[in-house]
Amino acid sequence: MPTTHVPDAPIRTGLIGFGTSGRLFHSPFIDANPEFSLDLIVTKDPARRAVAGERYPRTRLVDSSDDLFAEAANLDLVVIGSPSATHVPLAHAALDAGLAVVVDKPFAVTSRDGRALIEKANRLGLPLTVFQNRRWDGDFLTLKALLDAGRLGTVRRFESRFEWWKPEQSKSWKAAATIKEGGGVLFDLGAHLIDQALVLFGPIDDIYAETLTRRPGGTADDDTFVALHHGSGVRSHLWMNGIAAQAGPRFHVLGSESGYTKWGLDGQEEALKAGARPTDPGFGVDDESNWGVLGIDGALTPVPAERGSYVSFYTGLADALLRGAPVPVDPEDSLRVISIIERINLLTH
């Protein structure tokens, strides 16, 4: 995305939201990169303010996004890690304030809204990108390297899953959000799985989907299956399920010469929850016992995992803001994901 916005280092950053997104996926990586400064965090919740204050004593804590935008002259970048329905209005406000913007996924709830954001950012010459961090999962990077090297031959079927067992409804905003507000696993996890499938295998020409609500009183889907047919000929089968009593493999990929199967999720999120920091020597390194296997039944070989690298998003963002490189995730890519989710919801509701 072309930009005329070139700040000096460190990039003065405001973060909106300090729930799971802001606390785990944004603030540690902003703080760990010397080309950024974490200047403001928006959170009104007393417990979250206490955690933020302890971790980032030099960062100002404010109650509202209005408080943040009142300080726009002292910022270069806003990172939006708030509930999905707020992404678009907050991103518009940030662009209106002359700031570069990172929007958490899902980029928008409708493709129309996403398109309007991209057009405004282009018109103003301001950088806009989307935090599709699962592009830097270690298992995804490993699979991509295998595909780039042609180790599977011609890929015929791609299976990808985010599944776990959590039958009790959480108390977060996600539990109450409707589909029109960006709620449900399709907007949440599907935004990652669909993005990964498009990165690996390109545009699609057909969709089949099942979006189900299993939990009593649920407001949106919590058990969803999506089948995509890519123009390249690959068929992607994607599962997202928060109430799976037994989880399937994270990846199961079948090609004309070999297959690749990987169980278990990338470990970066769990490490962050346990208090790890991105600067820790072993951060992102997958234990050998979790490696996926390549080959044909009877002749399977463990594949050393690529190191997971969520840090790469903010490294790439610094390159974009300071040195004119492309943003780490083209928002047009995320707009395509939202368009697919939109089509699925039209088909199934």
XYZ file of C-alpha atoms in Angstrom:
349
model
C 0.000 0.000 0.000
C 1.549 3.358 -0.997
C 2.118 5.773 1.848
C 3.350 9.273 2.474
C 3.430 8.627 6.230
C 7.071 8.271 7.339
C 7.582 8.684 11.102
C 10.868 8.675 12.939
C 11.946 5.868 15.239
C 10.749 4.966 17.730
C 7.261 4.674 16.270
C 4.960 6.206 18.876
C 2.160 3.697 19.398
C -1.261 3.692 21.003
C -3.000 0.388 21.738
C -6.777 0.180 22.013
C -7.819 -2.762 24.182
C -5.972 -4.846 26.745
C -7.907 -8.097 26.677
C -6.429 -11.247 25.162
C -5.489 -9.450 21.947
C -3.815 -6.406 23.437
C -2.283 -8.205 26.409
C -0.882 -11.261 24.588
C -0.594 -10.529 20.896
C 0.277 -6.851 20.617
C 1.808 -5.204 23.666
C 4.609 -7.795 24.215
C 5.793 -7.480 20.619
C 5.542 -3.693 20.485
C 7.468 -3.475 23.761
C 10.114 -5.962 22.580
C 10.912 -4.037 19.382
C 13.187 -1.015 19.957
C 11.801 0.674 16.841
C 8.456 1.119 18.656
C 7.455 2.860 21.855
C 4.249 1.838 23.630
C 2.985 5.282 24.599
C -0.725 4.777 25.368
C -3.006 1.872 26.271
C -6.778 2.259 26.277
C -8.474 0.118 28.930
C -11.008 1.037 31.584
C -11.159 -2.325 33.360
C -9.438 -1.991 36.775
C -7.832 -5.448 36.693
C -6.464 -4.915 33.201
C -5.186 -1.459 34.127
C -3.323 -3.000 37.042
C -1.638 -5.576 34.811
C -0.804 -3.001 32.139
C 0.613 -0.608 34.718
C 2.811 -3.299 36.227
C 4.148 -4.520 32.889
C 4.554 -1.145 31.213
C 5.189 1.473 33.893
C 6.258 4.101 31.333
C 3.045 3.753 29.311
C 0.110 6.083 29.933
C -3.223 4.384 30.608
C -6.392 6.100 29.404
C -10.051 5.165 29.705
C -11.339 5.637 26.164
C -10.412 5.832 22.520
C -11.491 9.483 22.620
C -8.729 10.070 25.174
C -6.260 8.413 22.826
C -7.314 10.396 19.759
C -7.029 13.600 21.765
C -3.301 12.731 21.895
C -3.044 11.949 18.157
C -0.437 14.650 17.572
C 1.905 12.691 19.842
C 1.367 9.323 18.105
C 2.304 7.703 14.801
C 0.414 4.406 14.991
C -2.785 3.010 16.493
C -3.237 -0.726 17.073
C -6.881 -1.780 17.374
C -7.357 -4.850 19.570
C -10.949 -4.187 20.659
C -14.151 -6.173 19.880
C -14.798 -6.907 16.217
C -17.754 -4.543 15.759
C -15.564 -1.595 16.817
C -12.732 -2.244 14.341
C -14.110 -0.210 11.450
C -15.230 2.932 13.318
C -11.991 3.048 15.305
C -9.892 2.558 12.184
C -11.767 5.409 10.473
C -11.120 7.623 13.497
C -7.419 6.734 13.447
C -7.107 7.510 9.744
C -8.993 10.783 10.234
C -6.430 11.624 12.918
C -3.585 11.047 10.441
C -2.313 7.836 12.031
C -1.096 4.546 10.628
C -3.368 1.667 11.636
C -3.110 -1.989 12.608
C -6.522 -3.663 12.788
C -6.885 -6.981 14.560
C -8.695 -9.717 12.647
C -11.453 -9.850 11.582
C -10.601 -6.805 9.501
C -14.264 -5.782 9.216
C -17.699 -7.348 9.561
C -18.702 -6.559 5.964
C -16.659 -6.331 2.780
C -18.255 -2.970 2.048
C -16.887 -1.540 5.291
C -13.476 -3.084 4.672
C -13.323 -1.653 1.161
C -14.178 1.828 2.461
C -11.280 1.652 4.935
C -8.799 0.614 2.262
C -9.951 3.379 -0.068
C -9.645 5.987 2.690
C -6.142 4.823 3.680
C -5.032 4.956 0.047
C -6.565 8.379 -0.439
C -4.831 9.747 2.659
C -1.526 7.970 1.992
C -1.640 6.259 5.402
C -0.482 2.700 6.122
C -3.221 0.201 6.974
C -2.579 -3.438 7.785
C -4.303 -6.368 9.498
C -2.919 -8.571 12.257
C -3.131 -11.979 10.560
C -0.542 -13.335 12.974
C -1.201 -17.004 12.164
C 0.849 -16.513 9.003
C 3.790 -16.734 11.408
C 2.763 -19.915 13.249
C 5.697 -22.324 13.218
C 3.631 -25.182 11.777
C 2.285 -22.968 8.986
C 5.795 -21.763 8.132
C 6.946 -25.411 8.085
C 4.143 -26.465 5.755
C 4.740 -23.478 3.471
C 8.431 -24.376 3.207
C 7.543 -27.977 2.291
C 5.112 -26.796 -0.384
C 7.578 -24.261 -1.789
C 10.144 -27.055 -2.085
C 7.656 -29.351 -3.840
C 8.038 -32.049 -1.193
C 4.383 -33.209 -1.472
C 4.083 -33.139 -5.264
C 0.771 -31.738 -6.493
C -1.407 -30.954 -3.486
C -4.910 -32.345 -3.771
C -6.473 -31.839 -0.350
C -5.676 -29.474 2.509
C -7.247 -30.020 5.931
C -6.796 -27.418 8.644
C -8.323 -27.266 12.126
C -8.630 -25.154 15.213
C -10.462 -27.455 17.648
C -10.617 -27.819 21.401
C -12.978 -28.778 24.219
C -14.542 -25.845 26.043
C -18.252 -26.590 26.471
C -18.848 -23.776 28.972
C -19.559 -20.417 27.403
C -16.849 -17.859 28.130
C -17.648 -14.537 29.775
C -15.856 -12.418 27.187
C -17.536 -10.133 24.652
C -17.199 -12.949 22.104
C -19.818 -14.993 23.943
C -22.471 -12.309 23.466
C -21.530 -11.001 20.002
C -23.894 -11.843 17.175
C -22.833 -12.612 13.622
C -23.777 -9.062 12.609
C -21.304 -7.875 15.268
C -18.518 -10.170 14.065
C -19.243 -12.885 16.618
C -18.811 -16.630 16.151
C -15.918 -18.936 15.329
C -16.133 -18.231 11.595
C -15.194 -14.579 12.113
C -12.779 -15.461 14.920
C -10.872 -18.589 13.867
C -12.129 -18.724 10.296
C -10.404 -15.418 9.587
C -7.127 -17.247 10.248
C -7.871 -20.556 8.559
C -9.274 -19.013 5.386
C -6.373 -16.562 5.199
C -3.849 -19.408 5.492
C -5.617 -21.414 2.781
C -5.590 -18.431 0.399
C -1.915 -17.730 1.084
C -0.998 -21.342 0.306
C -3.314 -22.167 -2.601
C -4.696 -18.951 -4.069
C -8.174 -17.696 -4.994
C -11.301 -19.827 -4.716
C -14.132 -20.510 -7.133
C -16.577 -22.495 -4.971
C -17.693 -22.669 -1.318
C -19.614 -25.106 0.839
C -20.135 -24.482 4.548
C -21.938 -25.585 7.707
C -22.270 -23.040 10.525
C -23.819 -24.450 13.685
C -24.533 -23.170 17.188
C -24.206 -26.020 19.664
C -24.041 -24.290 23.043
C -27.462 -23.601 24.592
C -28.266 -19.919 24.319
C -25.390 -19.273 21.929
C -25.661 -16.122 19.804
C -23.410 -17.223 16.927
C -21.718 -20.272 15.422
C -19.377 -22.361 17.579
C -19.018 -25.454 15.363
C -18.265 -24.617 11.729
C -16.955 -26.429 8.666
C -15.895 -24.723 5.430
C -14.930 -26.362 2.132
C -13.169 -24.219 -0.471
C -12.299 -25.142 -4.025
C -9.290 -23.187 -5.234
C -8.745 -22.269 -8.844
C -5.431 -24.114 -8.505
C -7.393 -27.354 -8.074
C -6.748 -27.818 -4.351
C -9.684 -28.529 -2.050
C -9.384 -26.972 1.413
C -11.432 -28.393 4.285
C -11.419 -26.146 7.334
C -12.818 -26.942 10.780
C -13.256 -24.534 13.688
C -14.859 -25.910 16.817
C -14.701 -24.904 20.474
C -16.587 -27.966 21.700
C -14.665 -30.817 20.075
C -14.294 -33.689 22.566
C -11.438 -35.007 20.443
C -9.399 -32.718 18.220
C -8.277 -33.720 14.751
C -4.834 -32.930 13.330
C -3.918 -29.279 13.001
C -2.832 -29.936 9.406
C -3.414 -32.958 7.174
C -2.207 -32.330 3.631
C -2.304 -34.906 0.847
C -0.305 -34.592 -2.357
C 0.511 -36.730 -5.378
C 3.848 -37.831 -3.899
C 3.542 -37.468 -0.137
C 1.503 -36.187 2.775
C 2.123 -34.041 5.828
C 0.322 -34.319 9.165
C 0.817 -32.112 12.205
C -0.997 -32.382 15.552
C -1.352 -29.638 18.145
C -1.376 -25.843 17.950
C 1.540 -23.468 17.578
C 2.929 -22.823 21.049
C 3.459 -19.069 20.982
C 0.068 -18.164 22.463
C 0.371 -20.639 25.339
C 3.913 -19.466 26.032
C 2.723 -15.856 26.235
C -0.096 -16.865 28.584
C 2.490 -18.565 30.805
C 4.500 -15.355 31.019
C 7.099 -15.908 28.302
C 8.478 -12.911 26.430
C 9.228 -12.655 22.712
C 12.872 -11.987 23.582
C 13.264 -15.287 25.477
C 15.873 -17.519 23.754
C 13.464 -20.401 23.106
C 10.389 -18.395 22.201
C 8.630 -19.885 19.174
C 10.727 -23.068 19.145
C 8.579 -26.208 18.916
C 9.588 -29.282 20.884
C 10.717 -32.200 18.732
C 7.865 -34.306 20.125
C 5.390 -31.949 18.405
C 6.939 -32.025 14.949
C 4.750 -33.036 12.021
C 5.520 -36.020 9.812
C 6.105 -36.183 6.063
C 5.824 -39.186 3.794
C 3.609 -42.166 3.043
C 2.161 -44.529 5.661
C 4.907 -46.942 6.674
C 7.623 -44.449 5.779
C 6.954 -41.287 7.791
C 9.723 -38.860 8.703
C 9.490 -36.119 11.362
C 10.009 -32.656 9.887
C 11.947 -30.138 12.031
C 9.595 -27.267 12.751
C 10.286 -23.752 11.593
C 10.467 -21.334 14.486
C 7.188 -19.539 15.161
C 7.681 -15.832 14.623
C 4.894 -13.455 15.628
C 7.717 -10.939 16.109
C 7.984 -10.830 12.314
C 4.718 -8.910 12.007
C 6.061 -5.943 13.948
C 9.505 -6.228 12.360
C 7.787 -5.994 8.979
C 5.608 -3.133 10.155
C 8.682 -1.154 11.253
C 10.211 -1.764 7.823
C 7.011 -0.457 6.223
C 6.663 2.650 8.387
C 10.322 3.632 8.572
C 11.833 2.316 5.352
C 9.022 2.187 2.818
C 8.631 -1.593 2.588
C 5.192 -3.130 1.962
C 3.016 -3.567 5.046
C 3.305 -7.100 6.517
C -0.285 -8.005 5.567
C -1.934 -6.397 2.573
C -5.447 -5.382 3.720
C -6.728 -6.506 0.313
C -5.885 -10.072 1.441
C -7.959 -9.651 4.582
C -10.770 -8.087 2.566
C -10.895 -11.274 0.454
C -11.222 -13.281 3.680
C -14.109 -11.105 4.856
C -15.797 -11.442 1.465
C -15.644 -15.233 1.789
C -17.008 -15.136 5.356
C -19.776 -12.838 4.154
C -20.684 -15.283 1.376
C -20.716 -18.190 3.834
C -23.052 -16.364 6.207
C -25.390 -15.558 3.334
C -25.399 -19.229 2.323
C -26.019 -20.616 5.808
C -28.330 -18.114 7.521
